mmCIF file of C-alpha atoms and ligand atoms in Angstrom:
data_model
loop_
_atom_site.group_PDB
_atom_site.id
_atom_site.type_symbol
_atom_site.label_atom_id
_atom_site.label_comp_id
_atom_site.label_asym_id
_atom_site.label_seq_id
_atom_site.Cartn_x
_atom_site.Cartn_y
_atom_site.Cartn_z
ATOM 1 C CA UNK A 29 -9.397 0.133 -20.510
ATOM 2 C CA UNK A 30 -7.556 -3.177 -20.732
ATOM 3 C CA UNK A 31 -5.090 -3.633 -17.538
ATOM 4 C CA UNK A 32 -1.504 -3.075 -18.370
ATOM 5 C CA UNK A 33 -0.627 -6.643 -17.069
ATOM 6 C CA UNK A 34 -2.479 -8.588 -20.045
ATOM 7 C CA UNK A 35 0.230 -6.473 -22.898
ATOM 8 C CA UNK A 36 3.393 -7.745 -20.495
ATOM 9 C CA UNK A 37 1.617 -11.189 -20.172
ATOM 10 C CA UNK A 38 1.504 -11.445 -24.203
ATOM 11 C CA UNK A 39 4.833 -9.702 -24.904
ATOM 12 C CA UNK A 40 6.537 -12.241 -22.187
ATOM 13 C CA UNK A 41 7.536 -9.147 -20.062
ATOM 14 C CA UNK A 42 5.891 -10.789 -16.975
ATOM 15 C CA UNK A 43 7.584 -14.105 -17.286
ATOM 16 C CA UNK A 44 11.086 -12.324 -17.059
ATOM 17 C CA UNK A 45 10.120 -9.839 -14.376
ATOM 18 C CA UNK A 46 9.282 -13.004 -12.484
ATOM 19 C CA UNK A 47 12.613 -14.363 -13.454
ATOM 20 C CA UNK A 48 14.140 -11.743 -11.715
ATOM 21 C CA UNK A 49 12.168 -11.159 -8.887
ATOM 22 C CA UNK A 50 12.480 -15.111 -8.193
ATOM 23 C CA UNK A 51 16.337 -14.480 -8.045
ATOM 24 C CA UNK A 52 15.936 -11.580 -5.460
ATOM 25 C CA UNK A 53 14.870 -13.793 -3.372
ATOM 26 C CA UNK A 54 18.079 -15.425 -2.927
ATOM 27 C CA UNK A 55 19.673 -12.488 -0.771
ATOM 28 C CA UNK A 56 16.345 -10.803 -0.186
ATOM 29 C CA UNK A 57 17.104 -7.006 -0.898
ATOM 30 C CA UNK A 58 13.138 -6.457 -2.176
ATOM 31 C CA UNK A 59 12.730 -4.082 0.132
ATOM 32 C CA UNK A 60 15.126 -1.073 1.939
ATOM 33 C CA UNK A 61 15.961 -3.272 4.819
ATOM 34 C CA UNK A 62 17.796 -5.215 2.992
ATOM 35 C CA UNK A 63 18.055 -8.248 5.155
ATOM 36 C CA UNK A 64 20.216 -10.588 2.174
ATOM 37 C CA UNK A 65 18.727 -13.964 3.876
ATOM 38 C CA UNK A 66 18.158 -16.635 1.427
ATOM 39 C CA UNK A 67 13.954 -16.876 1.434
ATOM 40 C CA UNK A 68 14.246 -19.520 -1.114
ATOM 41 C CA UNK A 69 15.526 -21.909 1.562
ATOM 42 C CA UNK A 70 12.604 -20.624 3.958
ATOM 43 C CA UNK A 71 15.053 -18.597 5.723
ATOM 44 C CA UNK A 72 13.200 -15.223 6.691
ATOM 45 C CA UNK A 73 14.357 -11.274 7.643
ATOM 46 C CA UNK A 74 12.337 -9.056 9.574
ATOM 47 C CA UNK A 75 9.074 -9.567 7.361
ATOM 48 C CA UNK A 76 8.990 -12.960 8.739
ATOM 49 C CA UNK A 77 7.982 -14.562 5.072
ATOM 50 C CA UNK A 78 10.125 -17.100 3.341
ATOM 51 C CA UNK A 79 9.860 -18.136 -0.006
ATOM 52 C CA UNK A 80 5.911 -18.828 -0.228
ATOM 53 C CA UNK A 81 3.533 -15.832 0.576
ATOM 54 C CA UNK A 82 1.068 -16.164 3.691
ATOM 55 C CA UNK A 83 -2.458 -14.575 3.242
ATOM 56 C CA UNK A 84 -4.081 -14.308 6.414
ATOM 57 C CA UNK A 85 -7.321 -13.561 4.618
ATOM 58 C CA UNK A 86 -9.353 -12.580 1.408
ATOM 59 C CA UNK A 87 -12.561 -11.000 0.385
ATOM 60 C CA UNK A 88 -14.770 -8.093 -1.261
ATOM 61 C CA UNK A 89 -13.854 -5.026 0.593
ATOM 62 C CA UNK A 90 -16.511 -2.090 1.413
ATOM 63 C CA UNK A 91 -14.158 0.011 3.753
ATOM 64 C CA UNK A 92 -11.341 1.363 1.030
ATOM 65 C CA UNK A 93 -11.868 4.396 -1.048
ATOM 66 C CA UNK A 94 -15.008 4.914 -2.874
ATOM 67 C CA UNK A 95 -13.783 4.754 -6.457
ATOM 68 C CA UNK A 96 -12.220 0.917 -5.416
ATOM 69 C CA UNK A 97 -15.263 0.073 -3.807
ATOM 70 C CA UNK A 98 -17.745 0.309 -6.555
ATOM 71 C CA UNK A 99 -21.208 -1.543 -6.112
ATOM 72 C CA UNK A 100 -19.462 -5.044 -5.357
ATOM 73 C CA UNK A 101 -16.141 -4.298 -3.343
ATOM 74 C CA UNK A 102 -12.812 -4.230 -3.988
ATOM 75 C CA UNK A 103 -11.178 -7.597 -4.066
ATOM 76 C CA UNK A 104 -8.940 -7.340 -1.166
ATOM 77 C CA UNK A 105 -5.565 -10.076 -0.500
ATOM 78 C CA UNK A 106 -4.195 -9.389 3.207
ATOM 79 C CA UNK A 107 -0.710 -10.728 2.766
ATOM 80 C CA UNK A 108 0.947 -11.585 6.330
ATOM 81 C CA UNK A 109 4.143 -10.569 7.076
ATOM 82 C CA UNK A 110 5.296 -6.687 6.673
ATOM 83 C CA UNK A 111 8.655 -5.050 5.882
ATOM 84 C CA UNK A 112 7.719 -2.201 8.263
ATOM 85 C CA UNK A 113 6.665 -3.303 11.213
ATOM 86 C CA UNK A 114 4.484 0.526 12.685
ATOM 87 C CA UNK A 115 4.767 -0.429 16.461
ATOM 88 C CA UNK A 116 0.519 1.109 16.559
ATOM 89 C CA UNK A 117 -0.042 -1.188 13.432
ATOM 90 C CA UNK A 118 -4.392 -1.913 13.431
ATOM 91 C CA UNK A 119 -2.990 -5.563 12.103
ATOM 92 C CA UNK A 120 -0.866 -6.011 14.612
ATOM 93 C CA UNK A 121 -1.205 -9.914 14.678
ATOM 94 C CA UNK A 122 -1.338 -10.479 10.688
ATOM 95 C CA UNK A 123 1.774 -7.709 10.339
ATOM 96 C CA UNK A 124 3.833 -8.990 13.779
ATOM 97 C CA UNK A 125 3.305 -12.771 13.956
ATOM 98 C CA UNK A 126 2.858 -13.737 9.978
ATOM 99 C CA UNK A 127 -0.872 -15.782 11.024
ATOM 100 C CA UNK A 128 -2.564 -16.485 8.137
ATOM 101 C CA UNK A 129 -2.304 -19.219 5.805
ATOM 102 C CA UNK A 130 0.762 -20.397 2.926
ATOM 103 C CA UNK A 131 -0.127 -20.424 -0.817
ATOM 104 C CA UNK A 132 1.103 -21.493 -4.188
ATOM 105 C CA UNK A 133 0.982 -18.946 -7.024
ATOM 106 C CA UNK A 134 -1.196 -21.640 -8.538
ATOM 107 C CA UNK A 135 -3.551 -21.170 -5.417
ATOM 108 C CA UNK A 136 -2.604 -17.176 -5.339
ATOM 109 C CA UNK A 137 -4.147 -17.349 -8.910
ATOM 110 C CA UNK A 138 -7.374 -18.991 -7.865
ATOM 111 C CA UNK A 139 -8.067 -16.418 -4.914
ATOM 112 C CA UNK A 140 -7.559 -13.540 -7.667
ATOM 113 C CA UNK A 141 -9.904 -15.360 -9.969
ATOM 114 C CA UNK A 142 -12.774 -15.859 -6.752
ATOM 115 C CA UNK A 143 -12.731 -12.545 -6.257
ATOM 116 C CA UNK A 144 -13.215 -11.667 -10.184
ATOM 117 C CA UNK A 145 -15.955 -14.167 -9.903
ATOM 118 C CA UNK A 146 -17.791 -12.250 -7.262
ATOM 119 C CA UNK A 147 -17.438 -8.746 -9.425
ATOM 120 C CA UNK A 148 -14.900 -7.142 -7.386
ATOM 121 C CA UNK A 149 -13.385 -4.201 -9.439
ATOM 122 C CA UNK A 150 -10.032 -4.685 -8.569
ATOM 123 C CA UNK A 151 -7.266 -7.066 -7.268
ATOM 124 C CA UNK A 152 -6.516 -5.161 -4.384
ATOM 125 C CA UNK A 153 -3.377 -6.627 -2.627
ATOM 126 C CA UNK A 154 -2.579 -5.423 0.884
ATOM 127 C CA UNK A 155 0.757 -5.326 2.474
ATOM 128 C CA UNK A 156 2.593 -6.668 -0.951
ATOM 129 C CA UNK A 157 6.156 -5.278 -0.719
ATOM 130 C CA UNK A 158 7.657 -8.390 0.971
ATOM 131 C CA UNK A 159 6.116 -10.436 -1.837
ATOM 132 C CA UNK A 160 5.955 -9.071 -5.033
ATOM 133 C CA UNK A 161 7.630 -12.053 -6.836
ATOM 134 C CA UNK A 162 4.841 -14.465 -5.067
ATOM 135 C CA UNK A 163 2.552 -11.936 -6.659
ATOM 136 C CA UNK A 164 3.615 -11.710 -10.171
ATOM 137 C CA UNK A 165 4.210 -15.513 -10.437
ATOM 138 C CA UNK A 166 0.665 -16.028 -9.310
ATOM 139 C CA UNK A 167 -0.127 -13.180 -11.735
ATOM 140 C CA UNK A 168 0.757 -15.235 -14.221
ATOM 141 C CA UNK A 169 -1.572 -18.188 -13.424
ATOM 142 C CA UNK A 170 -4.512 -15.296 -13.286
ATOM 143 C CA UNK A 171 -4.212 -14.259 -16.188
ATOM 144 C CA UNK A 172 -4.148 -17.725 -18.323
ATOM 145 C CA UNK A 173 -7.479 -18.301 -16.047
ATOM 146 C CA UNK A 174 -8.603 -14.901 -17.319
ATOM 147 C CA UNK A 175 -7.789 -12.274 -14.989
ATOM 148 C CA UNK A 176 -9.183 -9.178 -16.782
ATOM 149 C CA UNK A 177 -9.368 -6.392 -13.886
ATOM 150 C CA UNK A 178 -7.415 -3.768 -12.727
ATOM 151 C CA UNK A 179 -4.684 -4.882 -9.865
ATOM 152 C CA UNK A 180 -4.158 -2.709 -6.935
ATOM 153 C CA UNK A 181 -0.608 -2.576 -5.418
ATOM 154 C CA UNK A 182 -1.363 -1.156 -1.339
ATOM 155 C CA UNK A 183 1.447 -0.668 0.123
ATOM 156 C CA UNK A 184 3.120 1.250 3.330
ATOM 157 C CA UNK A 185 5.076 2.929 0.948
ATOM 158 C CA UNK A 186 8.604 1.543 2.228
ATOM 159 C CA UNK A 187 9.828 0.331 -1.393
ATOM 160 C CA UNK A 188 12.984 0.539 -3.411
ATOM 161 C CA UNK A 189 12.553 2.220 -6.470
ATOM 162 C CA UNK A 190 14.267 -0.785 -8.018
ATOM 163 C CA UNK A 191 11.646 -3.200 -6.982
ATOM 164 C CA UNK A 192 8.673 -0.854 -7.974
ATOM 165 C CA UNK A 193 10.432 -0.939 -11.632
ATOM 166 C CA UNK A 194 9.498 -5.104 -11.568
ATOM 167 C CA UNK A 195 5.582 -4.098 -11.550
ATOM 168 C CA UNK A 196 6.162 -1.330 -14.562
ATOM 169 C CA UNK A 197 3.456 -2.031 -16.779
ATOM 170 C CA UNK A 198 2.082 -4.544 -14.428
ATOM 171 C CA UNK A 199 0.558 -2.638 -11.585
ATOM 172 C CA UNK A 200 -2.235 -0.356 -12.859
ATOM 173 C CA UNK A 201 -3.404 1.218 -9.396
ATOM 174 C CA UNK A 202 -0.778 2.417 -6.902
ATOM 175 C CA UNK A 203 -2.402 3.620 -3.249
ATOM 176 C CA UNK A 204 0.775 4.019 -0.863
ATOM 177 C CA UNK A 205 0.673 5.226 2.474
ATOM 178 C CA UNK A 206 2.694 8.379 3.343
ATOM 179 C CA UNK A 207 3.151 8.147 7.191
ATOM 180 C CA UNK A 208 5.943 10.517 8.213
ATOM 181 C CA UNK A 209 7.944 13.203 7.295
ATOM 182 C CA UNK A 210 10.533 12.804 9.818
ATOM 183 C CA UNK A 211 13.028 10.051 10.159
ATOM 184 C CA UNK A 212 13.037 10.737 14.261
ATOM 185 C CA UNK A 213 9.201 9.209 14.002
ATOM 186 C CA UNK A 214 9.742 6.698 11.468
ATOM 187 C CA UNK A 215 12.959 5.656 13.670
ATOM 188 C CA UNK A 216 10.605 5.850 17.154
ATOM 189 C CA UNK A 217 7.530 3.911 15.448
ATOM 190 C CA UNK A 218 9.068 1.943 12.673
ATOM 191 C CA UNK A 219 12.954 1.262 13.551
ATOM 192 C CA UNK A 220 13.076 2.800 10.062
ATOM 193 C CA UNK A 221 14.735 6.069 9.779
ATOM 194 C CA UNK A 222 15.192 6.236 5.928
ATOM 195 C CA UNK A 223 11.112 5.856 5.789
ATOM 196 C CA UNK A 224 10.871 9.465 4.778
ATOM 197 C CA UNK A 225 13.582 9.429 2.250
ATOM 198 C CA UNK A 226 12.064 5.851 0.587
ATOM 199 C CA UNK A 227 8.500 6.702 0.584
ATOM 200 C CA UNK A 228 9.318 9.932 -1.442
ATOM 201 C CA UNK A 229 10.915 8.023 -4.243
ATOM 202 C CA UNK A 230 8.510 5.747 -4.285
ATOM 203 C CA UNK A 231 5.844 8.498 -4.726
ATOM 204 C CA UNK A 232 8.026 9.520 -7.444
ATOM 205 C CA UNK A 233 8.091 6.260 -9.001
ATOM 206 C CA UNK A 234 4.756 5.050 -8.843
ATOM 207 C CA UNK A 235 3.529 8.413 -10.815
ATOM 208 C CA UNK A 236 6.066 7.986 -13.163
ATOM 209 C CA UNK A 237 4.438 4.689 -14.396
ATOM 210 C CA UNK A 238 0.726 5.442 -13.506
ATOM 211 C CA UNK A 239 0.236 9.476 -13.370
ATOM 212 C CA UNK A 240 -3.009 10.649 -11.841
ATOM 213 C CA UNK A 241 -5.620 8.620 -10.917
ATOM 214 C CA UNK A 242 -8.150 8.265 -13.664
ATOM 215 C CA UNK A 243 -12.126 6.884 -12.306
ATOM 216 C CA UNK A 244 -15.109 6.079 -15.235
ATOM 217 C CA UNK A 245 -18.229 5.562 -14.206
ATOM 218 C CA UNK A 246 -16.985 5.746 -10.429
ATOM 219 C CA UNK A 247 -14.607 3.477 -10.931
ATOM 220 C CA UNK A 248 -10.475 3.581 -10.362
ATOM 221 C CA UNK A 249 -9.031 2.193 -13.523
ATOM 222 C CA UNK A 250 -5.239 3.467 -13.333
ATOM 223 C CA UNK A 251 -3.041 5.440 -11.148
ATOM 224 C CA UNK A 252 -2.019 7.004 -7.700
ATOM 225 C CA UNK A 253 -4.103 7.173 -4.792
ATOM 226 C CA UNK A 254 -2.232 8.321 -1.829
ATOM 227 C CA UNK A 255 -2.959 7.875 1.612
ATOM 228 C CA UNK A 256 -2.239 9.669 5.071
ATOM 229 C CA UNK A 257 -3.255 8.216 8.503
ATOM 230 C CA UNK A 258 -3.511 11.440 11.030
ATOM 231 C CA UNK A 259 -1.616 10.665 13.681
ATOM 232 C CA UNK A 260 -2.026 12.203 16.995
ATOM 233 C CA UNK A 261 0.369 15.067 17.750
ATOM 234 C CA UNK A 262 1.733 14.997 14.587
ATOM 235 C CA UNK A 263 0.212 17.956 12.410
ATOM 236 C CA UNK A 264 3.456 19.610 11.536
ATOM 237 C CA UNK A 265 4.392 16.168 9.444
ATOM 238 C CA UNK A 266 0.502 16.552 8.199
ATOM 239 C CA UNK A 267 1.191 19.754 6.336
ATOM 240 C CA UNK A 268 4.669 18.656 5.216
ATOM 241 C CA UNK A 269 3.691 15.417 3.481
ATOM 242 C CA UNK A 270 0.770 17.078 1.467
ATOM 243 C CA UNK A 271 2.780 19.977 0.337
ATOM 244 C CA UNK A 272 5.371 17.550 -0.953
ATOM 245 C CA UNK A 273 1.907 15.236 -2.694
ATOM 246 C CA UNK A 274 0.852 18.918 -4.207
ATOM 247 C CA UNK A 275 4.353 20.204 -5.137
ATOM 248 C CA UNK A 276 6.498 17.553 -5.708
ATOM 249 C CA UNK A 277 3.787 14.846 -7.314
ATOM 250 C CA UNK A 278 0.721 16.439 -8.557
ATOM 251 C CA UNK A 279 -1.845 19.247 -7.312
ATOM 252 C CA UNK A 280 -4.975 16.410 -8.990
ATOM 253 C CA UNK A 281 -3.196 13.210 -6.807
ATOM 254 C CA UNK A 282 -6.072 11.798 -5.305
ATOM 255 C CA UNK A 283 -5.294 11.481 -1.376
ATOM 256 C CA UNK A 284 -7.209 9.672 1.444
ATOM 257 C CA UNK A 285 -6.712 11.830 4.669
ATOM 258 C CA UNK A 286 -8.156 9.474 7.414
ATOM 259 C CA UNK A 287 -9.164 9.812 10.400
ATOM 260 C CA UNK A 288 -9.393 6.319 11.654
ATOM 261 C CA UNK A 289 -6.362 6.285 13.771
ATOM 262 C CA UNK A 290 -6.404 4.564 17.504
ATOM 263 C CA UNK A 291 -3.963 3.357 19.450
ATOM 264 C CA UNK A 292 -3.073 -0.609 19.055
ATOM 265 C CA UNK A 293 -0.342 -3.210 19.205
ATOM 266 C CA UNK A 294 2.639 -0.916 21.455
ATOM 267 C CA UNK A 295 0.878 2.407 21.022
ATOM 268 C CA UNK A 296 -0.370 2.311 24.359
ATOM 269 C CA UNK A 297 3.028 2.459 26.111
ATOM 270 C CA UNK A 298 4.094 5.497 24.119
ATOM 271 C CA UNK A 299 2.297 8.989 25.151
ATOM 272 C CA UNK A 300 2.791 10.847 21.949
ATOM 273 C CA UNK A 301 0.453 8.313 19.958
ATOM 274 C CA UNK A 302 -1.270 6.810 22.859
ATOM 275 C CA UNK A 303 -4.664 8.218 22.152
ATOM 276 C CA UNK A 304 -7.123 9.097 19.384
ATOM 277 C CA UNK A 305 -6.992 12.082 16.833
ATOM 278 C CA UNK A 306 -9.632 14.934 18.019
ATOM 279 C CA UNK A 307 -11.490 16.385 15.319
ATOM 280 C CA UNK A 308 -10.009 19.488 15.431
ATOM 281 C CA UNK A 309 -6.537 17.432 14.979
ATOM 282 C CA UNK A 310 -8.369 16.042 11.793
ATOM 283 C CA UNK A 311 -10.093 19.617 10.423
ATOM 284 C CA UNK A 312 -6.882 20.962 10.727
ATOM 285 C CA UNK A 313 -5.494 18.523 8.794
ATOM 286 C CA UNK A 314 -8.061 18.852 5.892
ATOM 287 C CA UNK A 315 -7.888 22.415 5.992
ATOM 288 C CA UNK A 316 -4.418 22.333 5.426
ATOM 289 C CA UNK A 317 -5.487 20.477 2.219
ATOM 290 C CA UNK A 318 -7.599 22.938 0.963
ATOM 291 C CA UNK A 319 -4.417 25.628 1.550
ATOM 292 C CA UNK A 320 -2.119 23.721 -0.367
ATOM 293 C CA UNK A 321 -4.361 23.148 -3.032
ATOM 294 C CA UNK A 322 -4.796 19.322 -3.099
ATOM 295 C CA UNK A 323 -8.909 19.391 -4.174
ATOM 296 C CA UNK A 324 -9.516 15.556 -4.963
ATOM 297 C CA UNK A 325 -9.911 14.056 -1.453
ATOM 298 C CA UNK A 326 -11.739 11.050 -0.609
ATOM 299 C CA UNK A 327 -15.381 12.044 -0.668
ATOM 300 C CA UNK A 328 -16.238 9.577 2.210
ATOM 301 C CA UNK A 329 -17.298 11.542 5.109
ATOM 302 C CA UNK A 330 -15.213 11.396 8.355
ATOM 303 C CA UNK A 331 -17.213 10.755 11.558
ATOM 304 C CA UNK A 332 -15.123 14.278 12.376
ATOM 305 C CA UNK A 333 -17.257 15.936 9.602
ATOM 306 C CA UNK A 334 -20.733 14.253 10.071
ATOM 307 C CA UNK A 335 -20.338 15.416 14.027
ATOM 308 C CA UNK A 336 -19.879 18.941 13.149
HETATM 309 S S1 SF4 B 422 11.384 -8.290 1.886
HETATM 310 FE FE1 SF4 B 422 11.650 -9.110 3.982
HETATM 311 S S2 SF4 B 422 13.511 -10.334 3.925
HETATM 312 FE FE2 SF4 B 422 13.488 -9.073 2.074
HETATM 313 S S3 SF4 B 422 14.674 -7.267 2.573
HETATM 314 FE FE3 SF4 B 422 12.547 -6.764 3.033
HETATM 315 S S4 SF4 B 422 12.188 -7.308 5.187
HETATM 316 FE FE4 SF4 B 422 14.099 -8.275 4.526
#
């Protein structure tokens, strides 16, 4: 299957999308915050990235789901910089304090096509929202160097729907996160109370222009992979985001439930989130999976699972 980004490339849909993406930059409103500071004059809102992208590093990936990882890794771009800001965030210096390094799309280009060289299935970027037009302009560079495999779009899942609708027939993999349910979390954890609201349509949107995720030979080639971070205490918004990922999306949406949570960054001042997830926290969680009817889970096995 031919990525969707090489028909946009020859049609000249990507060189408009970047067009416009370019001009959001202006009075950043990429994302819901909404900050309108001018990142084209290096001025920066709460993502702390100005007009060029920062990658704080690069690589072939083992640790992300199975059908990404293949036999040669999944070609993983940490951007720095975040538009949400999760006060227990596992990056906390890469998301927090923007370290990492500044790149051209020119240079953007060449990581993509390093990681193609070293067979990585996929383009996987991590942490894009804040930069999709950095993305699609070096996008463009890829793909005249040859650029040929599927791209990966990882977010938190805090996106407008309007900036989703740039990477239409551009993106061919979606994997969002779905962290809360609740805005009184999202508000305690992320200063984001909308998060709930946002992340739905997002869901919405991404399956709109992918659908289900479809794997060949063990291999993601297009569409939504969701995933959900178990947080401690927090069951209740468990069950309520995968009822909404069986009901409101698709019963065959391919969802990560993870068990990898631990507390980081602020987490360790706040007592609701300032330990690890127990395992019967995380069977809970997977049997509430199996209730619902969501059957195509990650296959990796938890440490929960093998310890049983
Ligand atoms: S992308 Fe950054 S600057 Fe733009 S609205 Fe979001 S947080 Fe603000």
């Amino acid at each position: 299957m031919k990525p969707s980004y090489i028909k946009a490339f020859e049609k000249g849909v990507l060189v408009k999308r970047i067009e416009r993406a370019k001009r959001w930059l202006e009075k950043c409103s990429l994302c819901p915050r909404m900050c309108k500071v001018d990142r084209t004059k290096g001025e920066k809102g709460l993502c702390l990235i100005g007009a060029e992208a920062v990658v704080a590093s690069y690589g072939p990936h083992f640790g992300e789901e199975l059908p990404l990882v293949g036999r040669n890794g999944s070609g993983t771009i940490f951007f720095s910089g975040c538009n949400l800001m999760c006060s227990f965030c596992q990056n906390y210096d890469i998301s927090h304090y923007s370290s990492g390094f500044k790149v051209s799309p020119v240079q953007l280009a060449e990581i993509m096509i390093e990681l193609q060289k070293n067979g990585c299935h996929n383009i996987n970027f991590v942490t894009p929202s804040h930069v999709i037009p950095q993305i699609l302009e070096g996008l463009f560079y890829a793909i005249e160097k040859g650029l040929n495999i599927p791209l990966v779009y990882n977010s938190s899942g805090y996106d407008r729907v309007s900036s989703l609708k740039l990477l239409d027939g551009i993106v061919d993999i979606y994997m969002p996160d779905f962290k809360f349910w609740n805005k009184e979390s999202s508000e305690r954890w992320c200063k984001a109370p909308d998060y709930p609201d946002r992340v739905r349509e997002a869901l919405k949107e991404m399956y709109r222009q992918v659908g289900d995720l479809v794997i060949k030979n063990g291999i993601a080639l297009k569409g939504l992979l969701v995933r959900h971070l178990v947080m401690p205490n927090c069951l209740d918004e468990t069950r309520d985001i995968l009822r909404f990922i069986a009901s409101e999306i698709s019963p065959h949406t391919y969802v990560n439930i993870m068990d990898q949570y631990r507390p980081c960054g602020e987490a360790y001042t706040d007592s609701l989130i300032d330990r690890r997830i127990t395992q019967k926290e995380f069977l809970t969680a997977l049997s509430y999976a199996k209730e619902i009817g969501l059957t195509r889970l990650d296959e990796r096995r938890s440490y929960f699972v093998w310890s049983l």
